[in-house]
Amino acid sequence: MKGFVILGLAISPFYLAQTAQDTLKIHEIESVNFTKRLPVSKEIINVEKDLGNKNLGQDLPILLKNQTSVISTSDAGNGVGYTGFRIRGVGGNGINVMLNGVPYNDSESQGTFFVNVPDLTSSASQIVIQRGVGTSSNGVSAFGASVNVISKNPDERFYIKSDNSYGSFNTYKYSAEVGSGKFWKDRLSLLGRYTNIHSDGYIDRAFSDLHSYNFTALFEENRTKIRLMAFGGKEKTYQAWNGIDKATWETNPRFNYSGMYTDLFTGEDKFYDNETDNYRQNHYQLLWEQRFNDKWNLETTLHYTRGKGYYENYKRVDETDVDATHYSNYNLPVQIVGGSPVEITDFIRKKWLDNDFYGVVSTLYGKFDNLDLNFGLVGNQYYGRHYGNVTGVYFPQIDEHEYYRNRSVKNEVAGFAKFIVTKNRFEFFGDLQLRNISYDTKIVQQGDDEGATLDKKWTFFNPKAGINYKIPEGKIFISAAIAHREPNRDDLFANPETEAEKLYDFEAGIEKKAGKVSFTGNLYYMNYVNQLVLNGQINNVGEFIRVNSGQSYRMGIELGAIAKLSEKLNASGNLTLSKNQNKDFKNETSSGIEMLGNTPISFSPEVVGNVLVNFIPASNFSLGIQNQYVGSQFLDNTNNPELKLADYFLTDFNAKYTLNLKKTEIDFKFLLNNIFNKKYVNNGYVYEGPVYFSQAGINFMFGMSIKFQ
């Protein structure tokens, strides 16, 4: 418990995010205004004010790690490259992420890959986190939480800005951003940004080379706003998804098995230098906001996402090993050398993904004396092409041979209606959604057991209801929701009979401000039927494997407080206490089905707490400390103590100094993570025992931002 003693000292730059009147100008869209009134637990983050001090190159999940019930993970160990988060113990494929209301989760895996949009935080104005079941406009994966990233608009004045940083593990970021200011009779404004981020990674060879861009054109005239956005990124990352066993973690936590092979000529153990993931993703959005009058407003977004890339790895063909990959898997004949078959050889393998995702999101808002309502329609299609090539290491005549190909088509159409009725101190909320999904996959060329031929259809009805009761400077709320979610691609390929999940979610909470203190409290009970939970294993591309666990539940209490202790000192904190249980869990083993009774749900600690403190000795100088405690958690659902990750306590420090010159503002930023050099693990899987993803010890980032205006 010594951590909580230090916890009492703690904090961050987002101390007033939830309650205080924001002095920074942000783009308020109707959906955010509507969300503020919902009877649900939520946080609305002002990116510039709340995350700006820490935004030096690490991915968005890492920057959000001190939010309520959030645990962030990093494959490379230092927050650059492949990262993710869990909220209330629910993984990334159960958290719906939207970019301006447009679904970002991959249609097939339902996961979120922030590495494909590096430096996303620098393009955002607000981030809305809603815990529990999302509203009907939040998409497929809103089972644990919803995260909506709202892009920033161009400034009204011309400016040039550069953000640059350097830190541990040869991590650096440089970016250039230009805003045109308003022109054409104040109707048009433009914004452009380019960013390059590089890191060698904490884990050996786990480097990242990331490039991103953002272009925004905003047209405003009378009651019409049109935003055209083009943004995306290109990433190259050395694979770090294999992890290490417990013994290696204890002696050499930075070791990386990825790319390891034995030279057939020399017998030496070597590492393949291009064991990498390579992907480019481009997003295009056209957002139209039309206010017809004081009562009616329409928000419509057309979107298109183009993605293409591959991961490359070193593979051995061993005809004498029944469990190994064989020539036949690659649709290749066994090579004959000197009249004898070559039973052992090596290949370079590339697995490609080439996909398109496009659709429309449209919502009509109406306002009356005591009634707010909106109607919406979501329609999209995903078309994905999966294929693989192999090239011989010792047989150069085998060159980019295509050994499998399959394709997938996923269609989604959903309609919804939401309302809030005000009656005296009461606000009554209702939300109805009807969602239809079809998923069709086909094997074009069979190889290496890749792909499947499936034709699946689901229709879900998802109702939600709640009540707000207004109290002086606050409110009390209750809500109930039912949600369904289809299995993802990996679930269906592992077992085509995998059932859809169903969730009953009950929330009750309070928001209250008393003088200089703001308080939030939330009780939740999430009852799952056929919940898909991580079984602690991964597939051949590093994705976690899930299984239906039957009945399970999550219940807990979330507490938060914000206090302005003085003009120079602010403090905040949050605490989540939870119980997460599988009911009558069944574990399939080689010897049969093992009945384990009630067991803890994997990756679901019972305690997550943050205490944060911000000290402002001068108007242009701030110091912050952020503390986080995460309780112990299991790697799978068997309640095996050998598969339990220990609890950990982390402390981070940041500082910012602003130098104001004529038409120029220079910010100096410093970030020191894990200042007590805690050795810890917050992610892993099971393979003949526990496998860990090591996280970095003490590390730093220093940055300088210059803005000419």
Tab-separated table of C-alpha atoms in Angstrom, residues 235 291 348 382 408 457 581 621 644:
chain	number	residue	atom	x	y	z
A	235	GLU	CA	4.025	2.703	-40.378
A	291	ARG	CA	-28.662	24.198	-39.091
A	348	ILE	CA	10.519	-15.119	-46.199
A	382	TYR	CA	-15.990	-3.267	-45.806
A	408	SER	CA	-14.246	-10.729	-47.095
A	457	LYS	CA	-26.071	-12.669	-40.867
A	581	GLN	CA	-16.339	-13.214	-12.763
A	621	PHE	CA	5.173	27.399	-15.689
A	644	LYS	CA	-1.249	-14.060	-12.588
